[in-house]
Short mmCIF file of C-alpha atoms and ligand atoms in Angstrom, two decimals:
data_model
loop_
_atom_site.label_atom_id
_atom_site.label_comp_id
_atom_site.label_asym_id
_atom_site.label_seq_id
_atom_site.Cartn_x
_atom_site.Cartn_y
_atom_site.Cartn_z
CA MET A 4 14.43 26.80 15.22
CA LYS A 5 17.12 24.39 16.89
CA LYS A 6 17.62 20.95 14.94
CA LEU A 7 16.65 17.77 16.68
CA SER A 8 19.46 15.13 17.05
CA SER A 9 18.54 11.87 15.59
CA PRO A 10 17.65 10.27 18.96
CA GLU A 11 15.57 13.17 19.87
CA PHE A 12 13.61 12.92 16.44
CA ALA A 13 13.18 9.14 17.11
CA ARG A 14 11.54 9.42 20.28
CA LEU A 15 8.92 11.87 18.87
CA ASP A 16 5.58 10.68 18.23
CA GLU A 17 4.86 9.28 14.59
CA ARG A 18 2.45 12.16 13.68
CA THR A 19 4.98 14.68 14.74
CA ARG A 20 7.81 12.94 12.68
CA LEU A 21 5.61 12.83 9.75
CA VAL A 22 5.42 16.81 10.02
CA LEU A 23 9.39 16.96 10.28
CA ALA A 24 10.87 13.99 8.20
CA GLY A 25 12.85 15.11 5.30
CA ARG A 26 13.08 18.67 5.31
CA ASP A 27 15.72 21.33 6.71
CA PRO A 28 15.06 24.90 6.12
CA THR A 29 18.67 25.74 6.18
CA ASP A 30 19.11 23.76 3.15
CA SER A 31 16.20 25.34 1.47
CA TYR A 32 16.73 29.21 1.75
CA GLY A 33 14.88 29.03 5.11
CA PHE A 34 11.42 28.11 3.14
CA VAL A 35 9.43 25.32 4.92
CA ASN A 36 9.36 22.81 2.19
CA PRO A 37 12.35 21.40 0.51
CA PRO A 38 12.48 22.50 -3.40
CA ILE A 39 11.73 20.41 -6.41
CA VAL A 40 15.24 19.59 -7.76
CA ARG A 41 15.27 18.40 -11.20
CA GLY A 42 18.19 17.26 -13.07
CA SER A 43 20.33 14.67 -14.90
CA THR A 44 23.80 15.87 -14.88
CA VAL A 45 25.84 16.85 -11.49
CA ILE A 46 28.86 19.17 -12.19
CA TYR A 47 32.13 18.33 -10.30
CA GLN A 48 34.78 20.88 -9.49
CA THR A 49 37.83 19.08 -10.36
CA THR A 50 39.18 15.99 -12.30
CA GLU A 51 40.13 14.64 -9.14
CA ASP A 52 36.64 14.93 -7.89
CA PHE A 53 35.08 13.50 -10.83
CA LEU A 54 37.34 10.25 -10.94
CA VAL A 55 36.39 9.24 -7.67
CA ARG A 56 32.69 10.65 -7.76
CA LYS A 57 33.16 12.97 -4.83
CA ALA A 58 29.94 14.57 -4.60
CA ARG A 59 26.57 14.45 -2.39
CA TYR A 60 24.79 13.56 -5.62
CA THR A 61 26.72 11.57 -8.52
CA TYR A 62 24.15 11.52 -11.29
CA GLY A 63 20.40 11.94 -11.52
CA THR A 64 19.72 8.38 -11.22
CA ASN A 65 21.78 7.69 -8.10
CA GLY A 66 19.72 9.94 -5.82
CA ASN A 67 17.83 13.24 -5.88
CA PRO A 68 17.42 15.41 -2.79
CA THR A 69 13.61 15.43 -3.43
CA LEU A 70 13.45 11.88 -3.73
CA ASP A 71 15.90 11.81 -0.67
CA ALA A 72 13.20 13.93 1.30
CA LEU A 73 10.46 11.27 0.56
CA GLU A 74 12.24 8.45 1.46
CA ALA A 75 13.00 9.65 4.85
CA ALA A 76 9.34 10.83 5.41
CA ALA A 77 8.16 6.96 4.64
CA ASN A 78 11.57 5.58 6.41
CA THR A 79 10.15 7.22 9.64
CA ILE A 80 6.77 5.72 9.63
CA GLU A 81 7.91 2.25 8.13
CA GLY A 82 11.00 2.05 10.86
CA GLY A 83 13.16 -0.16 8.75
CA ALA A 84 16.68 0.47 7.51
CA GLY A 85 15.85 2.48 4.31
CA VAL A 86 13.16 2.98 1.40
CA VAL A 87 13.45 3.12 -2.18
CA VAL A 88 10.82 5.32 -4.06
CA THR A 89 9.22 3.69 -7.21
CA PRO A 90 7.32 5.41 -10.13
CA THR A 91 4.07 3.46 -9.23
CA GLY A 92 2.72 1.34 -6.44
CA LEU A 93 2.69 -1.58 -8.77
CA LEU A 94 6.43 -1.38 -9.38
CA ALA A 95 6.94 -1.17 -5.61
CA CYS A 96 5.22 -4.27 -5.59
CA THR A 97 7.31 -6.28 -8.54
CA LEU A 98 10.74 -4.57 -7.49
CA PRO A 99 11.24 -7.04 -4.50
CA PHE A 100 10.79 -10.15 -6.83
CA LEU A 101 13.36 -8.87 -9.00
CA ALA A 102 15.51 -7.87 -6.15
CA PHE A 103 15.63 -11.11 -4.35
CA LEU A 104 14.49 -13.94 -6.45
CA SER A 105 16.71 -15.84 -8.89
CA ALA A 106 16.15 -18.66 -11.42
CA GLY A 107 15.27 -22.11 -9.72
CA ASP A 108 13.80 -20.08 -6.85
CA HIS A 109 10.04 -20.71 -5.55
CA VAL A 110 7.69 -18.09 -4.10
CA LEU A 111 4.44 -18.30 -2.20
CA VAL A 112 1.87 -15.72 -3.50
CA THR A 113 -1.50 -15.17 -1.52
CA ASP A 114 -4.40 -15.84 -3.76
CA SER A 115 -5.70 -12.76 -2.61
CA VAL A 116 -3.10 -10.67 -3.93
CA TYR A 117 -3.32 -7.18 -5.84
CA ARG A 118 -4.33 -8.45 -9.40
CA PRO A 119 -1.89 -6.56 -11.47
CA THR A 120 1.03 -8.25 -8.95
CA ARG A 121 -0.63 -11.51 -10.00
CA ASN A 122 -0.29 -10.65 -13.57
CA PHE A 123 3.58 -9.77 -12.99
CA CYS A 124 3.80 -13.45 -11.11
CA ASP A 125 1.89 -15.40 -14.19
CA SER A 126 3.68 -13.40 -16.91
CA MET A 127 7.20 -12.81 -15.98
CA LEU A 128 8.20 -14.82 -13.27
CA PRO A 129 7.86 -18.01 -15.52
CA ARG A 130 10.28 -16.50 -17.96
CA LEU A 131 13.06 -15.86 -15.27
CA GLY A 132 12.53 -19.42 -14.18
CA ILE A 133 10.88 -18.81 -10.80
CA GLU A 134 7.93 -20.74 -9.80
CA VAL A 135 5.02 -19.55 -8.09
CA THR A 136 2.63 -21.24 -5.85
CA TYR A 137 -0.84 -19.39 -4.82
CA TYR A 138 -1.93 -20.06 -1.38
CA ASP A 139 -5.34 -19.45 0.89
CA PRO A 140 -4.76 -16.21 2.66
CA LEU A 141 -6.24 -17.67 5.72
CA ILE A 142 -3.27 -20.04 5.87
CA CYS A 143 -1.95 -18.72 9.11
CA GLU A 144 1.27 -21.02 10.05
CA GLY A 145 0.07 -23.78 7.84
CA ILE A 146 2.20 -21.96 5.41
CA ALA A 147 4.95 -24.30 6.41
CA ALA A 148 3.39 -27.22 4.80
CA LEU A 149 3.85 -25.27 1.34
CA PHE A 150 7.69 -24.53 2.02
CA LYS A 151 9.94 -26.47 -0.87
CA PRO A 152 13.67 -26.78 -0.43
CA ASN A 153 13.69 -23.71 -2.79
CA THR A 154 11.33 -21.54 -1.56
CA LYS A 155 12.81 -18.11 -1.02
CA ALA A 156 10.14 -15.60 -0.22
CA ILE A 157 6.32 -15.39 0.73
CA TRP A 158 4.10 -12.42 -0.49
CA THR A 159 1.55 -11.40 1.58
CA GLU A 160 -1.40 -8.85 1.70
CA ALA A 161 -3.58 -7.94 4.70
CA PRO A 162 -6.29 -7.35 4.24
CA GLY A 163 -6.58 -8.87 0.70
CA SER A 164 -7.71 -6.93 -2.42
CA GLN A 165 -11.16 -7.05 -3.11
CA THR A 166 -11.92 -9.56 -0.74
CA PHE A 167 -10.35 -8.34 2.35
CA GLU A 168 -9.49 -11.81 3.88
CA MET A 169 -7.11 -11.18 6.80
CA GLN A 170 -3.84 -12.77 6.85
CA ASP A 171 -2.07 -13.90 10.19
CA ILE A 172 1.07 -11.85 9.08
CA PRO A 173 3.04 -12.65 12.41
CA ALA A 174 2.43 -16.37 12.30
CA ILE A 175 3.35 -16.53 8.43
CA ALA A 176 6.41 -14.27 9.23
CA ALA A 177 7.50 -16.63 12.29
CA ALA A 178 7.26 -19.77 9.94
CA ALA A 179 9.33 -18.19 7.39
CA ARG A 180 11.96 -16.73 9.38
CA GLU A 181 12.47 -20.28 10.89
CA ARG A 182 13.42 -21.59 7.60
CA GLY A 183 15.27 -18.27 6.33
CA ILE A 184 12.48 -17.33 3.82
CA LEU A 185 11.69 -13.89 3.32
CA THR A 186 8.50 -12.13 4.07
CA MET A 187 7.22 -9.55 1.67
CA MET A 188 4.02 -7.56 2.36
CA ASP A 189 1.78 -4.97 0.36
CA ASN A 190 0.99 -3.04 3.21
CA THR A 191 -1.13 -0.33 1.21
CA TRP A 192 -4.46 -0.89 2.93
CA ALA A 193 -3.35 -0.02 6.68
CA SER A 194 -0.45 1.89 5.65
CA PRO A 195 2.47 1.86 8.26
CA LEU A 196 0.50 4.16 10.40
CA TYR A 197 -1.88 1.50 11.18
CA PHE A 198 0.00 -1.87 10.93
CA ASP A 199 3.68 -1.79 11.97
CA SER A 200 4.74 -4.40 9.43
CA HIS A 201 8.61 -4.63 10.11
CA LYS A 202 7.79 -4.92 13.69
CA LEU A 203 5.33 -7.93 13.18
CA GLY A 204 8.04 -9.60 11.35
CA VAL A 205 7.70 -8.26 7.59
CA ASP A 206 11.44 -8.31 5.70
CA ILE A 207 9.87 -6.18 2.58
CA SER A 208 6.85 -3.62 3.23
CA VAL A 209 5.44 -2.03 -0.01
CA GLN A 210 3.19 0.69 -0.11
CA ALA A 211 1.15 2.10 -3.03
CA GLY A 212 2.13 5.68 -2.23
CA THR A 213 -0.65 6.55 -4.77
CA LYS A 214 -3.20 5.80 -2.15
CA TYR A 215 -3.07 7.38 1.20
CA TYR A 216 0.41 8.91 1.07
CA ALA A 217 -0.15 11.19 -1.82
CA GLY A 218 -3.97 11.24 -0.74
CA HIS A 219 -5.56 13.43 -3.47
CA SER A 220 -5.57 11.15 -6.82
CA ASP A 221 -3.08 13.11 -8.41
CA VAL A 222 0.12 11.03 -8.28
CA LEU A 223 1.24 7.48 -8.92
CA ILE A 224 3.92 6.21 -6.72
CA GLY A 225 5.46 3.61 -4.44
CA THR A 226 7.91 2.73 -1.73
CA VAL A 227 9.62 -0.30 -0.63
CA SER A 228 11.15 -0.83 2.64
CA GLY A 229 13.70 -3.24 3.73
CA ARG A 230 13.92 -4.18 7.43
CA THR A 231 17.57 -4.52 7.78
CA PRO A 232 20.64 -2.64 6.14
CA GLU A 233 21.25 -5.58 4.09
CA LEU A 234 17.65 -6.06 2.53
CA TYR A 235 17.92 -2.19 2.02
CA ARG A 236 21.22 -2.37 0.27
CA THR A 237 19.96 -5.17 -2.03
CA LEU A 238 16.77 -3.29 -2.99
CA ARG A 239 18.65 -0.15 -3.50
CA LYS A 240 21.27 -1.91 -5.89
CA CYS A 241 18.45 -3.21 -7.83
CA TRP A 242 16.75 0.11 -7.95
CA GLU A 243 19.89 1.62 -9.36
CA THR A 244 20.69 -1.27 -11.57
CA LEU A 245 17.10 -1.21 -13.23
CA GLY A 246 17.37 2.68 -13.97
CA ILE A 247 14.48 3.31 -11.80
CA PHE A 248 13.67 7.08 -11.19
CA VAL A 249 10.69 9.13 -10.06
CA ALA A 250 9.71 12.58 -11.08
CA PRO A 251 10.71 15.14 -8.30
CA GLU A 252 7.30 16.69 -8.77
CA ASP A 253 5.69 13.52 -8.02
CA ALA A 254 7.68 13.07 -4.92
CA PHE A 255 7.17 16.36 -3.85
CA LEU A 256 3.51 16.04 -3.94
CA THR A 257 3.46 12.92 -2.09
CA LEU A 258 5.65 14.50 0.56
CA ARG A 259 3.09 17.16 0.72
CA GLY A 260 0.35 14.62 0.84
CA MET A 261 2.12 12.65 3.85
CA ARG A 262 2.41 15.82 5.99
CA THR A 263 -1.61 15.47 6.31
CA MET A 264 -1.79 11.51 5.96
CA ALA A 265 -2.65 11.21 9.86
CA ILE A 266 -5.19 13.49 9.91
CA ARG A 267 -7.03 12.33 6.83
CA LEU A 268 -6.62 8.66 8.17
CA LYS A 269 -8.19 9.74 11.49
CA GLU A 270 -11.33 11.30 9.85
CA GLN A 271 -11.49 8.38 7.05
CA MET A 272 -11.34 5.43 9.23
CA PRO A 273 -14.24 6.31 11.67
CA ALA A 274 -16.14 7.34 8.35
CA GLY A 275 -15.45 4.15 6.69
CA ILE A 276 -16.18 1.98 9.79
CA GLU A 277 -19.59 3.94 10.23
CA MET A 278 -20.68 3.71 6.57
CA ALA A 279 -20.00 -0.02 6.67
CA LYS A 280 -22.20 -0.38 9.55
CA TRP A 281 -24.74 1.39 7.98
CA LEU A 282 -24.51 -0.80 5.01
CA GLN A 283 -24.59 -3.74 7.03
CA ALA A 284 -28.21 -2.84 8.27
CA ARG A 285 -29.34 -2.44 4.72
CA PRO A 286 -31.89 -5.15 3.40
CA GLU A 287 -30.21 -5.02 -0.29
CA VAL A 288 -26.75 -6.03 1.53
CA ALA A 289 -25.95 -9.81 2.28
CA ARG A 290 -22.57 -8.95 4.01
CA VAL A 291 -19.99 -6.41 4.48
CA MET A 292 -16.19 -7.23 4.33
CA HIS A 293 -14.34 -4.84 6.54
CA PRO A 294 -12.05 -6.20 9.28
CA ALA A 295 -13.03 -3.58 11.91
CA LEU A 296 -16.58 -4.92 11.94
CA PRO A 297 -16.77 -7.51 14.97
CA GLU A 298 -18.94 -9.68 12.70
CA ASP A 299 -15.78 -10.21 10.07
CA PRO A 300 -13.96 -13.34 10.27
CA GLY A 301 -11.01 -11.42 10.33
CA HIS A 302 -11.89 -9.18 13.25
CA ALA A 303 -9.53 -10.89 15.81
CA ILE A 304 -6.49 -10.53 13.96
CA TRP A 305 -7.37 -7.15 13.13
CA LYS A 306 -7.75 -6.04 16.67
CA ARG A 307 -4.55 -7.92 17.70
CA ASP A 308 -2.28 -6.65 14.65
CA PHE A 309 -3.65 -3.05 13.50
CA THR A 310 -4.19 -0.05 15.29
CA GLY A 311 -6.64 1.30 12.77
CA ALA A 312 -8.15 0.83 9.39
CA SER A 313 -8.43 2.67 6.22
CA SER A 314 -11.58 3.69 4.77
CA LEU A 315 -11.61 0.94 1.94
CA PHE A 316 -14.02 -2.10 2.24
CA ALA A 317 -16.31 -4.20 0.03
CA ILE A 318 -20.13 -5.35 0.11
CA GLU A 319 -21.96 -8.14 -1.32
CA LEU A 320 -25.18 -7.61 -2.41
CA LYS A 321 -28.13 -9.86 -2.13
CA PRO A 322 -28.62 -11.90 -5.64
CA VAL A 323 -29.58 -9.27 -8.01
CA SER A 324 -28.96 -8.75 -11.71
CA MET A 325 -26.15 -6.75 -12.88
CA LYS A 326 -28.54 -4.45 -14.50
CA ALA A 327 -30.06 -3.58 -11.23
CA VAL A 328 -26.54 -2.91 -9.74
CA ALA A 329 -25.84 -0.66 -12.76
CA ALA A 330 -29.04 1.01 -12.06
CA MET A 331 -27.67 1.79 -8.68
CA LEU A 332 -24.02 2.68 -9.43
CA ASP A 333 -24.72 4.89 -12.85
CA ASN A 334 -26.28 7.56 -11.21
CA LEU A 335 -24.53 8.23 -8.07
CA THR A 336 -23.69 11.77 -7.72
CA LEU A 337 -20.64 11.67 -5.13
CA PHE A 338 -19.57 8.39 -5.62
CA GLY A 339 -17.05 8.30 -8.73
CA MET A 340 -16.81 4.75 -10.29
CA GLY A 341 -13.13 4.13 -10.90
CA ALA A 342 -10.03 2.01 -9.87
CA SER A 343 -7.48 3.14 -7.20
CA TRP A 344 -8.47 4.67 -3.94
CA GLY A 345 -7.14 6.49 -0.75
CA GLY A 346 -7.75 10.06 -2.21
CA TYR A 347 -10.15 12.72 -0.32
CA GLU A 348 -13.20 11.71 -2.81
CA SER A 349 -15.41 8.39 -2.51
CA LEU A 350 -15.42 6.00 -5.18
CA VAL A 351 -17.26 2.90 -5.97
CA LEU A 352 -16.75 -0.04 -8.42
CA PRO A 353 -18.20 -3.60 -9.17
CA PHE A 354 -15.88 -6.41 -9.22
CA ASP A 355 -15.83 -10.35 -9.36
CA CYS A 356 -12.29 -11.94 -8.57
CA ARG A 357 -13.62 -15.30 -8.78
CA PRO A 358 -12.79 -15.91 -12.52
CA TYR A 359 -8.82 -15.26 -11.83
CA ARG A 360 -8.37 -16.82 -8.14
CA THR A 361 -6.48 -20.20 -8.15
CA ALA A 362 -6.05 -21.46 -4.78
CA THR A 363 -9.56 -20.33 -3.16
CA THR A 364 -13.07 -19.45 -4.20
CA PRO A 365 -14.34 -16.61 -2.27
CA GLY A 366 -17.61 -17.59 -0.92
CA TYR A 367 -20.31 -14.93 -2.36
CA GLU A 368 -23.26 -15.44 -4.47
CA GLY A 369 -24.42 -11.90 -5.15
CA PRO A 370 -22.69 -9.05 -7.27
CA THR A 371 -19.68 -7.68 -4.98
CA VAL A 372 -18.82 -3.88 -4.78
CA ARG A 373 -15.92 -2.07 -3.35
CA ILE A 374 -16.16 1.28 -1.72
CA HIS A 375 -13.83 3.93 -0.49
CA ILE A 376 -15.09 6.73 1.53
CA GLY A 377 -13.55 10.02 1.23
CA LEU A 378 -13.69 13.32 3.19
CA GLU A 379 -17.34 14.03 2.22
CA ALA A 380 -19.98 14.53 4.99
CA LEU A 381 -21.22 11.16 5.84
CA ASP A 382 -24.84 12.03 5.53
CA ASP A 383 -24.48 13.52 2.30
CA LEU A 384 -22.72 9.85 1.01
CA LYS A 385 -25.37 7.95 2.68
CA ALA A 386 -28.40 9.90 1.08
CA ASP A 387 -26.36 8.88 -2.41
CA LEU A 388 -26.11 5.85 -1.78
CA ASP A 389 -29.82 5.55 -0.18
CA ALA A 390 -31.14 7.04 -3.58
CA GLY A 391 -28.97 4.29 -5.33
CA PHE A 392 -30.57 1.50 -3.65
CA ALA A 393 -34.26 2.74 -4.39
CA ARG A 394 -32.97 2.44 -7.94
CA LEU A 395 -31.47 -1.12 -7.37
CA ARG A 396 -35.06 -1.93 -5.83
CA ALA A 397 -37.00 -0.50 -8.76
CA ALA A 398 -34.66 -2.58 -11.34
CA SER A 399 -34.82 -5.53 -9.74
C1 PLP B 410 -3.32 0.32 -6.09
C2 PLP B 410 -2.60 -0.67 -5.41
C3 PLP B 410 -1.32 -1.16 -5.83
C4 PLP B 410 -0.71 -0.41 -6.97
O1 PLP B 410 -0.54 0.88 -7.11
P1 PLP B 410 -0.45 1.80 -8.41
O2 PLP B 410 0.30 3.13 -7.91
O3 PLP B 410 -1.83 2.15 -9.09
O4 PLP B 410 0.49 1.12 -9.32
C5 PLP B 410 -0.80 -2.06 -5.19
N1 PLP B 410 -1.22 -2.71 -4.15
C6 PLP B 410 -2.59 -2.47 -3.87
C7 PLP B 410 -3.25 -3.10 -2.55
C8 PLP B 410 -3.08 -1.33 -4.44
O5 PLP B 410 -4.60 -1.06 -4.06
#
């Protein structure tokens, strides 16, 4: 097998790069996959080498070959200057705040942000002297009206967690860039395969690798990508300074998941859309929140900026008691009830984000349910939900 030059590699399709990235069989005794390298101590040959830390790896917390391989795979689809990996998706969300903000700074955060990120903003940032303002996710270029002299960054997420409001990321990023403000994005829903965040103006791109990267509900992991070498260096420095590390086994499993991610998404996207349409036609459903549906308020932006959709969306049921919702959900046989998503299995969960939103009130009246479509046959999933709707009606 001949080794590709960097320009040759860069010209390949994303899907091909995901198969190749981060592995070099001549570095792993000829085996296809890079090994899981565990280790704290690195041995140096001479005093001189040790004093100047002359080694490819200098200590466990300063880099590891298995993590490097995962970083390379993530970087090839992010298309930025470099990626750091974190032990959870949540830490991938919180690290940019710690890396780029200081006491006296102000940050704008979308009201539709992933809730644990909001918890971090509410509990940690005030202690560090950083001011947070939540804004309407649908604000577009109007974000500029919220800029203060000390605004340093804008946190975005498209579509929003639970409620799926579609943000106009290019418009927000352009307004921010004009003022030297950083645009940060939690891009977990679409992944870099379906939303090219750096190209569309995002400076710091975050991925909960727990979801489609790992893809099998067996790993917690995250990645943060910096658009420019300078942004990447700042991220990397913060990563090393805080002593962040990811278990090489988790990095290995995530890398394994990424090899098949493009085809999993290719299967899960149409399955999610078909299920969303099927639910749209159900008499028990008031509304389906999925930006790939033409009726969705965010559809035009999705069509303009995204090249695909993940299989996560939400429905609003027509007003009905929580007892009826429980009758439906408790006895599903294929949909597990639980947080997280992006694995091969279907999931469902009831939610209500109205109590904790502060800048906007999501306009729904009936109970809301989030749905993740896995790799099961759609007809089996529809039959499971169909029986669930019968229980819901009987309990209403
Ligand atoms: C799950 C999720 C995260 C956090 O990932 P964990 O690995 O579970 O900490 C962050 N953002 C979004 C949008 C998520 O769905």
